[in-house]
Amino acid sequence: MAASELYTKYARIWIPDSELVWKSAELLKDYKPGDKILRLQLEDGKDIDYKLDAKSKDLPPLRNPDILVGENDLTALSYLHEPAVLHNLKVRFIDSKLIYTYCGIVLVAINPYEQLPIYGEDIINAYSGQNMGDMDPHIFAVAEEAYKQMARPSRNCSPDPGENEAHLFKILSSPFSRRIGEDSSFAMCFYCL
């Protein structure tokens, strides 16, 4: 199936917007190769004609199904592109007050510019011993996974756990880390390790 075959009546897409960056719209009729415009309906009910770029011939990005909106791992999205990522992060942060999201093994964090009650001893204990994907994304889940990996014997680690901890401390106590360590969330994460 060609990608253009997905652009049928009622398909939802993202179009660029000067104010919102991306705006959601729904196709009012099927796209046919060679069409110069898409007939769309915006979320506010307004019908518009969206002119396609004749040079690039690129179609606007498709929206993910509603069931995937707010996923805690961006790699679970059907369509992984800028508007999908931004929308998913917005839904998680603005609508659900969740600052952490995974992108595979990477933890994406949105700074809320306020203190949140998500770093206390009870949260540390909740994530302790858990696998990274078993609970909502959190810096403590990453710290727990790092601890498990550090504690697991490997060719690159000393069989003496104290030596591994000393090596980790050396890395974390570098001048760069010391400056970051002034941030309480980093300090708690360091404490957790």
Short mmCIF file of N, CA and C in Angstrom, two decimals:
data_model
loop_
_atom_site.label_atom_id
_atom_site.label_comp_id
_atom_site.label_asym_id
_atom_site.label_seq_id
_atom_site.Cartn_x
_atom_site.Cartn_y
_atom_site.Cartn_z
N MET A 1 0.84 -1.18 0.00
CA MET A 1 0.00 0.00 0.00
C MET A 1 0.89 1.24 0.00
N ALA A 2 0.63 2.12 -0.91
CA ALA A 2 1.36 3.39 -0.96
C ALA A 2 0.88 4.29 0.17
N ALA A 3 1.78 5.08 0.70
CA ALA A 3 1.42 5.98 1.81
C ALA A 3 0.27 6.90 1.44
N SER A 4 0.21 7.33 0.17
CA SER A 4 -0.85 8.25 -0.25
C SER A 4 -2.23 7.61 -0.14
N GLU A 5 -2.31 6.27 -0.11
CA GLU A 5 -3.59 5.59 0.00
C GLU A 5 -4.19 5.74 1.40
N LEU A 6 -3.41 6.19 2.36
CA LEU A 6 -3.91 6.41 3.71
C LEU A 6 -4.67 7.74 3.83
N TYR A 7 -4.55 8.58 2.84
CA TYR A 7 -5.18 9.90 2.86
C TYR A 7 -6.58 9.82 2.25
N THR A 8 -7.48 9.19 3.01
CA THR A 8 -8.85 9.02 2.58
C THR A 8 -9.76 9.92 3.41
N LYS A 9 -11.01 10.02 2.96
CA LYS A 9 -11.99 10.83 3.69
C LYS A 9 -12.00 10.40 5.16
N TYR A 10 -12.01 11.36 6.06
CA TYR A 10 -12.01 11.21 7.51
C TYR A 10 -10.63 10.93 8.11
N ALA A 11 -9.61 10.76 7.28
CA ALA A 11 -8.25 10.60 7.84
C ALA A 11 -7.88 11.90 8.52
N ARG A 12 -7.18 11.79 9.63
CA ARG A 12 -6.78 12.98 10.38
C ARG A 12 -5.30 13.25 10.14
N ILE A 13 -4.99 14.52 9.95
CA ILE A 13 -3.63 14.95 9.62
C ILE A 13 -3.23 16.14 10.47
N TRP A 14 -1.95 16.51 10.34
CA TRP A 14 -1.42 17.72 10.95
C TRP A 14 -1.02 18.68 9.85
N ILE A 15 -1.40 19.95 10.02
CA ILE A 15 -0.95 20.98 9.08
C ILE A 15 -0.19 22.05 9.85
N PRO A 16 0.83 22.65 9.23
CA PRO A 16 1.58 23.70 9.91
C PRO A 16 0.68 24.89 10.27
N ASP A 17 0.99 25.51 11.40
CA ASP A 17 0.21 26.67 11.86
C ASP A 17 1.18 27.68 12.46
N SER A 18 1.03 28.93 12.07
CA SER A 18 1.96 29.97 12.54
C SER A 18 1.84 30.24 14.04
N GLU A 19 0.69 30.00 14.62
CA GLU A 19 0.50 30.26 16.04
C GLU A 19 0.70 29.02 16.90
N LEU A 20 0.11 27.89 16.49
CA LEU A 20 0.14 26.67 17.29
C LEU A 20 1.25 25.70 16.89
N VAL A 21 1.98 26.00 15.86
CA VAL A 21 3.02 25.17 15.25
C VAL A 21 2.38 24.09 14.38
N TRP A 22 1.51 23.26 14.95
CA TRP A 22 0.77 22.24 14.19
C TRP A 22 -0.69 22.29 14.59
N LYS A 23 -1.57 22.12 13.61
CA LYS A 23 -3.00 22.13 13.85
C LYS A 23 -3.61 20.86 13.26
N SER A 24 -4.53 20.26 13.99
CA SER A 24 -5.18 19.04 13.54
C SER A 24 -6.30 19.35 12.54
N ALA A 25 -6.44 18.47 11.54
CA ALA A 25 -7.50 18.62 10.55
C ALA A 25 -7.93 17.24 10.07
N GLU A 26 -9.11 17.19 9.47
CA GLU A 26 -9.66 15.94 8.95
C GLU A 26 -9.95 16.10 7.47
N LEU A 27 -9.60 15.09 6.68
CA LEU A 27 -9.87 15.16 5.25
C LEU A 27 -11.36 15.02 4.99
N LEU A 28 -11.89 15.89 4.13
CA LEU A 28 -13.30 15.84 3.77
C LEU A 28 -13.54 15.01 2.51
N LYS A 29 -12.45 14.71 1.78
CA LYS A 29 -12.56 13.83 0.62
C LYS A 29 -11.24 13.12 0.41
N ASP A 30 -11.29 12.01 -0.31
CA ASP A 30 -10.08 11.23 -0.58
C ASP A 30 -9.06 12.04 -1.35
N TYR A 31 -7.80 11.80 -1.04
CA TYR A 31 -6.70 12.39 -1.81
C TYR A 31 -6.42 11.48 -3.00
N LYS A 32 -6.20 12.10 -4.14
CA LYS A 32 -5.79 11.36 -5.33
C LYS A 32 -4.46 11.93 -5.79
N PRO A 33 -3.49 11.08 -6.16
CA PRO A 33 -2.21 11.59 -6.66
C PRO A 33 -2.43 12.62 -7.77
N GLY A 34 -1.75 13.74 -7.62
CA GLY A 34 -1.91 14.84 -8.57
C GLY A 34 -2.77 15.97 -8.03
N ASP A 35 -3.55 15.69 -6.97
CA ASP A 35 -4.36 16.75 -6.36
C ASP A 35 -3.44 17.87 -5.89
N LYS A 36 -3.88 19.10 -6.08
CA LYS A 36 -3.08 20.25 -5.67
C LYS A 36 -3.53 20.82 -4.32
N ILE A 37 -4.73 20.44 -3.89
CA ILE A 37 -5.25 20.89 -2.59
C ILE A 37 -5.89 19.72 -1.85
N LEU A 38 -5.94 19.87 -0.55
CA LEU A 38 -6.69 18.94 0.30
C LEU A 38 -7.86 19.71 0.88
N ARG A 39 -9.03 19.16 0.79
CA ARG A 39 -10.22 19.76 1.40
C ARG A 39 -10.28 19.25 2.84
N LEU A 40 -10.16 20.18 3.81
CA LEU A 40 -10.04 19.81 5.22
C LEU A 40 -11.07 20.47 6.10
N GLN A 41 -11.31 19.85 7.25
CA GLN A 41 -12.10 20.48 8.30
C GLN A 41 -11.23 20.54 9.55
N LEU A 42 -11.06 21.76 10.08
CA LEU A 42 -10.27 21.95 11.30
C LEU A 42 -11.09 21.50 12.51
N GLU A 43 -10.43 21.35 13.65
CA GLU A 43 -11.13 20.90 14.86
C GLU A 43 -12.23 21.86 15.30
N ASP A 44 -12.09 23.14 14.94
CA ASP A 44 -13.13 24.11 15.31
C ASP A 44 -14.32 24.08 14.36
N GLY A 45 -14.32 23.15 13.38
CA GLY A 45 -15.43 23.00 12.44
C GLY A 45 -15.28 23.78 11.15
N LYS A 46 -14.27 24.62 11.04
CA LYS A 46 -14.05 25.44 9.85
C LYS A 46 -13.48 24.58 8.72
N ASP A 47 -14.08 24.71 7.52
CA ASP A 47 -13.59 24.02 6.33
C ASP A 47 -12.57 24.90 5.62
N ILE A 48 -11.47 24.28 5.20
CA ILE A 48 -10.44 25.02 4.48
C ILE A 48 -9.90 24.18 3.31
N ASP A 49 -9.30 24.87 2.36
CA ASP A 49 -8.55 24.22 1.30
C ASP A 49 -7.08 24.39 1.64
N TYR A 50 -6.38 23.26 1.77
CA TYR A 50 -4.96 23.28 2.11
C TYR A 50 -4.16 23.02 0.84
N LYS A 51 -3.37 24.01 0.44
CA LYS A 51 -2.58 23.89 -0.78
C LYS A 51 -1.35 23.02 -0.53
N LEU A 52 -1.17 22.01 -1.36
CA LEU A 52 0.00 21.13 -1.26
C LEU A 52 1.20 21.77 -1.92
N ASP A 53 2.38 21.50 -1.39
CA ASP A 53 3.62 22.03 -1.94
C ASP A 53 3.91 21.31 -3.25
N ALA A 54 3.86 22.04 -4.36
CA ALA A 54 4.06 21.45 -5.69
C ALA A 54 5.48 20.93 -5.88
N LYS A 55 6.45 21.58 -5.24
CA LYS A 55 7.85 21.16 -5.40
C LYS A 55 8.13 19.85 -4.67
N SER A 56 7.81 19.78 -3.39
CA SER A 56 8.16 18.61 -2.59
C SER A 56 7.18 17.45 -2.80
N LYS A 57 5.93 17.77 -3.10
CA LYS A 57 4.86 16.77 -3.24
C LYS A 57 4.65 15.96 -1.96
N ASP A 58 5.12 16.52 -0.83
CA ASP A 58 4.92 15.86 0.45
C ASP A 58 3.50 16.11 0.94
N LEU A 59 2.91 15.06 1.50
CA LEU A 59 1.60 15.19 2.12
C LEU A 59 1.80 15.51 3.59
N PRO A 60 0.84 16.19 4.22
CA PRO A 60 0.98 16.52 5.65
C PRO A 60 1.06 15.24 6.49
N PRO A 61 1.72 15.30 7.64
CA PRO A 61 1.84 14.12 8.50
C PRO A 61 0.47 13.64 8.99
N LEU A 62 0.31 12.32 9.06
CA LEU A 62 -0.92 11.72 9.58
C LEU A 62 -0.93 11.76 11.10
N ARG A 63 -2.13 11.86 11.66
CA ARG A 63 -2.29 11.80 13.12
C ARG A 63 -2.34 10.36 13.58
N ASN A 64 -1.93 10.15 14.81
CA ASN A 64 -2.05 8.83 15.41
C ASN A 64 -3.48 8.58 15.84
N PRO A 65 -3.88 7.31 15.91
CA PRO A 65 -5.22 6.99 16.43
C PRO A 65 -5.36 7.48 17.86
N ASP A 66 -6.57 7.84 18.26
CA ASP A 66 -6.81 8.37 19.60
C ASP A 66 -6.32 7.43 20.70
N ILE A 67 -6.39 6.13 20.47
CA ILE A 67 -5.98 5.17 21.49
C ILE A 67 -4.50 5.30 21.86
N LEU A 68 -3.71 5.88 20.95
CA LEU A 68 -2.27 6.03 21.21
C LEU A 68 -1.91 7.40 21.80
N VAL A 69 -2.84 8.31 21.84
CA VAL A 69 -2.55 9.65 22.35
C VAL A 69 -2.28 9.56 23.85
N GLY A 70 -1.14 10.11 24.27
CA GLY A 70 -0.76 10.09 25.67
C GLY A 70 0.07 8.87 26.04
N GLU A 71 0.52 8.11 25.06
CA GLU A 71 1.37 6.94 25.32
C GLU A 71 2.57 7.33 26.17
N ASN A 72 2.99 6.42 27.06
CA ASN A 72 4.14 6.74 27.90
C ASN A 72 5.47 6.43 27.21
N ASP A 73 5.42 5.82 26.01
CA ASP A 73 6.63 5.57 25.23
C ASP A 73 6.37 6.03 23.80
N LEU A 74 7.11 7.02 23.36
CA LEU A 74 6.90 7.58 22.02
C LEU A 74 7.10 6.54 20.92
N THR A 75 7.90 5.51 21.17
CA THR A 75 8.13 4.50 20.13
C THR A 75 6.89 3.64 19.89
N ALA A 76 5.87 3.74 20.73
CA ALA A 76 4.63 3.00 20.54
C ALA A 76 3.69 3.69 19.56
N LEU A 77 4.01 4.92 19.17
CA LEU A 77 3.14 5.66 18.25
C LEU A 77 3.22 5.07 16.85
N SER A 78 2.10 5.06 16.15
CA SER A 78 2.08 4.58 14.76
C SER A 78 2.89 5.49 13.87
N TYR A 79 2.76 6.78 14.09
CA TYR A 79 3.48 7.78 13.30
C TYR A 79 4.37 8.57 14.25
N LEU A 80 5.66 8.51 14.01
CA LEU A 80 6.61 9.18 14.89
C LEU A 80 7.27 10.30 14.10
N HIS A 81 6.69 11.48 14.19
CA HIS A 81 7.19 12.67 13.53
C HIS A 81 6.96 13.86 14.46
N GLU A 82 7.47 15.00 14.07
CA GLU A 82 7.43 16.17 14.95
C GLU A 82 6.04 16.45 15.54
N PRO A 83 4.99 16.59 14.73
CA PRO A 83 3.70 16.92 15.35
C PRO A 83 3.19 15.82 16.28
N ALA A 84 3.46 14.56 15.97
CA ALA A 84 3.01 13.46 16.84
C ALA A 84 3.73 13.51 18.18
N VAL A 85 5.04 13.74 18.15
CA VAL A 85 5.82 13.81 19.39
C VAL A 85 5.37 15.00 20.23
N LEU A 86 5.27 16.16 19.61
CA LEU A 86 4.87 17.36 20.35
C LEU A 86 3.47 17.21 20.95
N HIS A 87 2.55 16.64 20.17
CA HIS A 87 1.18 16.46 20.66
C HIS A 87 1.15 15.47 21.84
N ASN A 88 1.88 14.38 21.70
CA ASN A 88 1.90 13.38 22.77
C ASN A 88 2.49 13.98 24.06
N LEU A 89 3.58 14.73 23.93
CA LEU A 89 4.17 15.37 25.11
C LEU A 89 3.21 16.39 25.71
N LYS A 90 2.52 17.13 24.86
CA LYS A 90 1.54 18.12 25.35
C LYS A 90 0.43 17.43 26.13
N VAL A 91 -0.11 16.36 25.58
CA VAL A 91 -1.19 15.63 26.25
C VAL A 91 -0.71 15.11 27.60
N ARG A 92 0.48 14.54 27.62
CA ARG A 92 1.00 13.99 28.88
C ARG A 92 1.27 15.09 29.91
N PHE A 93 1.84 16.21 29.45
CA PHE A 93 2.22 17.27 30.38
C PHE A 93 1.04 18.17 30.75
N ILE A 94 0.36 18.72 29.78
CA ILE A 94 -0.72 19.68 30.05
C ILE A 94 -1.97 18.98 30.59
N ASP A 95 -2.38 17.91 29.92
CA ASP A 95 -3.64 17.27 30.31
C ASP A 95 -3.48 16.32 31.50
N SER A 96 -2.36 15.61 31.57
CA SER A 96 -2.20 14.58 32.60
C SER A 96 -1.19 14.94 33.68
N LYS A 97 -0.51 16.08 33.55
CA LYS A 97 0.47 16.54 34.54
C LYS A 97 1.62 15.52 34.73
N LEU A 98 2.02 14.87 33.63
CA LEU A 98 3.13 13.91 33.66
C LEU A 98 4.32 14.53 32.94
N ILE A 99 5.44 14.69 33.65
CA ILE A 99 6.58 15.37 33.04
C ILE A 99 7.54 14.40 32.34
N TYR A 100 7.43 13.10 32.62
CA TYR A 100 8.35 12.13 32.04
C TYR A 100 7.66 11.27 30.97
N THR A 101 8.39 11.01 29.90
CA THR A 101 7.94 10.15 28.80
C THR A 101 9.16 9.40 28.28
N TYR A 102 8.98 8.13 27.96
CA TYR A 102 10.07 7.38 27.34
C TYR A 102 10.07 7.57 25.84
N CYS A 103 11.24 7.45 25.27
CA CYS A 103 11.40 7.30 23.82
C CYS A 103 12.39 6.13 23.69
N GLY A 104 11.85 4.92 23.77
CA GLY A 104 12.70 3.74 23.85
C GLY A 104 13.36 3.73 25.21
N ILE A 105 14.69 3.70 25.22
CA ILE A 105 15.41 3.68 26.49
C ILE A 105 15.78 5.08 26.98
N VAL A 106 15.38 6.09 26.22
CA VAL A 106 15.68 7.48 26.58
C VAL A 106 14.50 8.05 27.37
N LEU A 107 14.80 8.78 28.43
CA LEU A 107 13.77 9.44 29.22
C LEU A 107 13.69 10.90 28.80
N VAL A 108 12.52 11.32 28.34
CA VAL A 108 12.29 12.71 27.97
C VAL A 108 11.61 13.38 29.16
N ALA A 109 12.14 14.54 29.57
CA ALA A 109 11.58 15.26 30.72
C ALA A 109 11.22 16.67 30.31
N ILE A 110 10.06 17.12 30.73
CA ILE A 110 9.63 18.49 30.50
C ILE A 110 9.73 19.21 31.84
N ASN A 111 10.45 20.32 31.85
CA ASN A 111 10.63 21.08 33.08
C ASN A 111 9.34 21.83 33.40
N PRO A 112 8.69 21.51 34.53
CA PRO A 112 7.44 22.20 34.88
C PRO A 112 7.67 23.56 35.54
N TYR A 113 8.92 23.90 35.82
CA TYR A 113 9.27 25.16 36.48
C TYR A 113 8.53 25.34 37.81
N GLU A 114 8.33 24.22 38.50
CA GLU A 114 7.77 24.26 39.84
C GLU A 114 8.14 22.95 40.54
N GLN A 115 8.10 22.96 41.86
CA GLN A 115 8.38 21.75 42.62
C GLN A 115 7.18 20.81 42.49
N LEU A 116 7.46 19.55 42.28
CA LEU A 116 6.40 18.54 42.20
C LEU A 116 6.61 17.50 43.29
N PRO A 117 5.52 16.93 43.79
CA PRO A 117 5.64 15.93 44.86
C PRO A 117 5.93 14.53 44.31
N ILE A 118 6.90 14.43 43.41
CA ILE A 118 7.17 13.14 42.76
C ILE A 118 8.58 12.63 43.03
N TYR A 119 9.22 13.15 44.07
CA TYR A 119 10.60 12.75 44.37
C TYR A 119 10.78 12.30 45.82
N GLY A 120 9.70 12.05 46.54
CA GLY A 120 9.81 11.68 47.95
C GLY A 120 10.25 10.25 48.16
N GLU A 121 10.46 9.93 49.42
CA GLU A 121 10.91 8.59 49.82
C GLU A 121 9.92 7.51 49.37
N ASP A 122 8.62 7.81 49.43
CA ASP A 122 7.63 6.81 49.01
C ASP A 122 7.74 6.51 47.51
N ILE A 123 8.07 7.51 46.71
CA ILE A 123 8.25 7.31 45.27
C ILE A 123 9.53 6.51 45.01
N ILE A 124 10.58 6.83 45.73
CA ILE A 124 11.83 6.07 45.61
C ILE A 124 11.55 4.60 45.90
N ASN A 125 10.83 4.34 46.99
CA ASN A 125 10.53 2.95 47.37
C ASN A 125 9.63 2.27 46.33
N ALA A 126 8.71 3.00 45.74
CA ALA A 126 7.82 2.41 44.74
C ALA A 126 8.59 1.93 43.51
N TYR A 127 9.62 2.66 43.11
CA TYR A 127 10.39 2.29 41.92
C TYR A 127 11.52 1.31 42.24
N SER A 128 11.86 1.18 43.49
CA SER A 128 12.95 0.30 43.89
C SER A 128 12.61 -1.15 43.55
N GLY A 129 13.50 -1.81 42.81
CA GLY A 129 13.32 -3.21 42.44
C GLY A 129 12.42 -3.44 41.24
N GLN A 130 11.85 -2.39 40.69
CA GLN A 130 10.94 -2.53 39.53
C GLN A 130 11.73 -2.51 38.22
N ASN A 131 11.18 -3.13 37.21
CA ASN A 131 11.76 -3.04 35.87
C ASN A 131 11.34 -1.72 35.24
N MET A 132 12.16 -1.21 34.34
CA MET A 132 11.97 0.12 33.79
C MET A 132 10.59 0.33 33.16
N GLY A 133 10.03 -0.62 32.47
CA GLY A 133 8.75 -0.43 31.80
C GLY A 133 7.54 -0.80 32.63
N ASP A 134 7.75 -1.26 33.87
CA ASP A 134 6.63 -1.73 34.69
C ASP A 134 5.78 -0.61 35.28
N MET A 135 6.38 0.57 35.43
CA MET A 135 5.67 1.69 36.02
C MET A 135 5.76 2.88 35.08
N ASP A 136 5.07 3.95 35.44
CA ASP A 136 5.14 5.16 34.61
C ASP A 136 6.58 5.65 34.49
N PRO A 137 6.91 6.30 33.36
CA PRO A 137 8.26 6.83 33.20
C PRO A 137 8.62 7.77 34.36
N HIS A 138 9.86 7.64 34.83
CA HIS A 138 10.32 8.47 35.95
C HIS A 138 11.84 8.37 36.00
N ILE A 139 12.48 9.39 36.51
CA ILE A 139 13.93 9.38 36.66
C ILE A 139 14.37 8.26 37.59
N PHE A 140 13.53 7.90 38.56
CA PHE A 140 13.88 6.81 39.47
C PHE A 140 13.85 5.46 38.76
N ALA A 141 13.01 5.30 37.75
CA ALA A 141 13.00 4.06 36.97
C ALA A 141 14.32 3.93 36.21
N VAL A 142 14.79 5.03 35.66
CA VAL A 142 16.08 5.02 34.96
C VAL A 142 17.21 4.76 35.94
N ALA A 143 17.15 5.38 37.10
CA ALA A 143 18.18 5.17 38.12
C ALA A 143 18.19 3.71 38.58
N GLU A 144 17.02 3.13 38.76
CA GLU A 144 16.92 1.73 39.17
C GLU A 144 17.52 0.81 38.11
N GLU A 145 17.22 1.10 36.84
CA GLU A 145 17.78 0.31 35.74
C GLU A 145 19.29 0.46 35.69
N ALA A 146 19.79 1.66 35.88
CA ALA A 146 21.24 1.89 35.89
C ALA A 146 21.88 1.13 37.05
N TYR A 147 21.24 1.14 38.19
CA TYR A 147 21.76 0.42 39.35
C TYR A 147 21.83 -1.07 39.07
N LYS A 148 20.74 -1.62 38.49
CA LYS A 148 20.72 -3.05 38.17
C LYS A 148 21.84 -3.41 37.19
N GLN A 149 22.02 -2.56 36.18
CA GLN A 149 23.05 -2.82 35.19
C GLN A 149 24.45 -2.72 35.80
N MET A 150 24.62 -1.76 36.70
CA MET A 150 25.91 -1.58 37.36
C MET A 150 26.21 -2.76 38.28
N ALA A 151 25.18 -3.28 38.93
CA ALA A 151 25.36 -4.38 39.88
C ALA A 151 25.56 -5.71 39.17
N ARG A 152 25.14 -5.79 37.93
CA ARG A 152 25.28 -7.04 37.17
C ARG A 152 26.73 -7.22 36.74
N PRO A 153 27.32 -8.38 37.00
CA PRO A 153 28.71 -8.58 36.58
C PRO A 153 28.86 -8.53 35.07
N SER A 154 29.92 -7.87 34.63
CA SER A 154 30.22 -7.83 33.20
C SER A 154 31.72 -7.72 33.01
N ARG A 155 32.15 -7.81 31.78
CA ARG A 155 33.58 -7.74 31.48
C ARG A 155 34.15 -6.37 31.83
N ASN A 156 33.32 -5.33 31.75
CA ASN A 156 33.82 -3.97 31.94
C ASN A 156 33.80 -3.54 33.41
N CYS A 157 33.22 -4.37 34.27
CA CYS A 157 33.10 -3.99 35.67
C CYS A 157 33.96 -4.92 36.53
N SER A 158 34.39 -4.39 37.60
CA SER A 158 35.18 -5.16 38.54
C SER A 158 34.27 -6.10 39.31
N PRO A 159 34.75 -7.29 39.68
CA PRO A 159 33.93 -8.17 40.52
C PRO A 159 33.73 -7.60 41.92
N ASP A 160 34.55 -6.62 42.29
CA ASP A 160 34.42 -5.98 43.60
C ASP A 160 33.41 -4.84 43.48
N PRO A 161 32.20 -4.98 44.07
CA PRO A 161 31.18 -3.93 43.94
C PRO A 161 31.66 -2.56 44.42
N GLY A 162 32.49 -2.52 45.42
CA GLY A 162 33.00 -1.25 45.93
C GLY A 162 33.80 -0.51 44.88
N GLU A 163 34.53 -1.25 44.06
CA GLU A 163 35.31 -0.62 43.00
C GLU A 163 34.40 -0.01 41.94
N ASN A 164 33.30 -0.71 41.61
CA ASN A 164 32.33 -0.17 40.65
C ASN A 164 31.70 1.11 41.18
N GLU A 165 31.33 1.09 42.46
CA GLU A 165 30.73 2.27 43.07
C GLU A 165 31.71 3.44 43.08
N ALA A 166 32.97 3.14 43.35
CA ALA A 166 33.99 4.20 43.35
C ALA A 166 34.13 4.79 41.95
N HIS A 167 34.09 3.92 40.93
CA HIS A 167 34.18 4.41 39.54
C HIS A 167 32.97 5.29 39.22
N LEU A 168 31.78 4.83 39.61
CA LEU A 168 30.57 5.62 39.37
C LEU A 168 30.65 6.95 40.11
N PHE A 169 31.11 6.94 41.36
CA PHE A 169 31.23 8.17 42.11
C PHE A 169 32.20 9.13 41.42
N LYS A 170 33.30 8.60 40.89
CA LYS A 170 34.28 9.43 40.20
C LYS A 170 33.63 10.13 39.00
N ILE A 171 32.83 9.39 38.26
CA ILE A 171 32.14 9.97 37.10
C ILE A 171 31.16 11.05 37.56
N LEU A 172 30.35 10.71 38.58
CA LEU A 172 29.31 11.64 39.02
C LEU A 172 29.86 12.85 39.77
N SER A 173 31.07 12.75 40.25
CA SER A 173 31.62 13.88 41.00
C SER A 173 32.50 14.78 40.15
N SER A 174 32.43 14.61 38.85
CA SER A 174 33.19 15.51 37.96
C SER A 174 32.65 16.93 38.14
N PRO A 175 33.43 17.93 37.75
CA PRO A 175 32.97 19.32 37.93
C PRO A 175 31.60 19.58 37.29
N PHE A 176 31.35 18.99 36.12
CA PHE A 176 30.06 19.19 35.46
C PHE A 176 28.94 18.59 36.32
N SER A 177 29.16 17.39 36.81
CA SER A 177 28.14 16.73 37.63
C SER A 177 27.90 17.46 38.94
N ARG A 178 28.96 18.04 39.50
CA ARG A 178 28.80 18.77 40.75
C ARG A 178 27.85 19.95 40.56
N ARG A 179 27.99 20.64 39.41
CA ARG A 179 27.09 21.77 39.16
C ARG A 179 25.66 21.28 38.99
N ILE A 180 25.47 20.19 38.27
CA ILE A 180 24.12 19.64 38.10
C ILE A 180 23.59 19.16 39.44
N GLY A 181 24.49 18.61 40.27
CA GLY A 181 24.09 18.06 41.55
C GLY A 181 23.47 19.06 42.50
N GLU A 182 23.63 20.35 42.21
CA GLU A 182 22.99 21.37 43.04
C GLU A 182 21.47 21.35 42.88
N ASP A 183 21.02 20.80 41.74
CA ASP A 183 19.58 20.66 41.50
C ASP A 183 19.07 19.52 42.37
N SER A 184 18.01 19.75 43.13
CA SER A 184 17.55 18.75 44.09
C SER A 184 17.09 17.46 43.42
N SER A 185 16.50 17.53 42.24
CA SER A 185 16.03 16.29 41.60
C SER A 185 17.20 15.42 41.22
N PHE A 186 18.32 16.03 40.77
CA PHE A 186 19.51 15.24 40.45
C PHE A 186 20.10 14.67 41.72
N ALA A 187 20.13 15.48 42.77
CA ALA A 187 20.71 15.02 44.02
C ALA A 187 19.93 13.82 44.56
N MET A 188 18.62 13.84 44.45
CA MET A 188 17.82 12.70 44.91
C MET A 188 18.07 11.48 44.05
N CYS A 189 18.22 11.69 42.76
CA CYS A 189 18.52 10.59 41.87
C CYS A 189 19.88 10.00 42.24
N PHE A 190 20.84 10.85 42.52
CA PHE A 190 22.17 10.39 42.93
C PHE A 190 22.06 9.62 44.25
N TYR A 191 21.24 10.13 45.16
CA TYR A 191 21.02 9.45 46.44
C TYR A 191 20.42 8.07 46.21
N CYS A 192 19.49 7.99 45.27
CA CYS A 192 18.80 6.74 44.98
C CYS A 192 19.79 5.69 44.47
N LEU A 193 20.78 6.10 43.68
CA LEU A 193 21.76 5.15 43.17
C LEU A 193 22.61 4.64 44.31
#
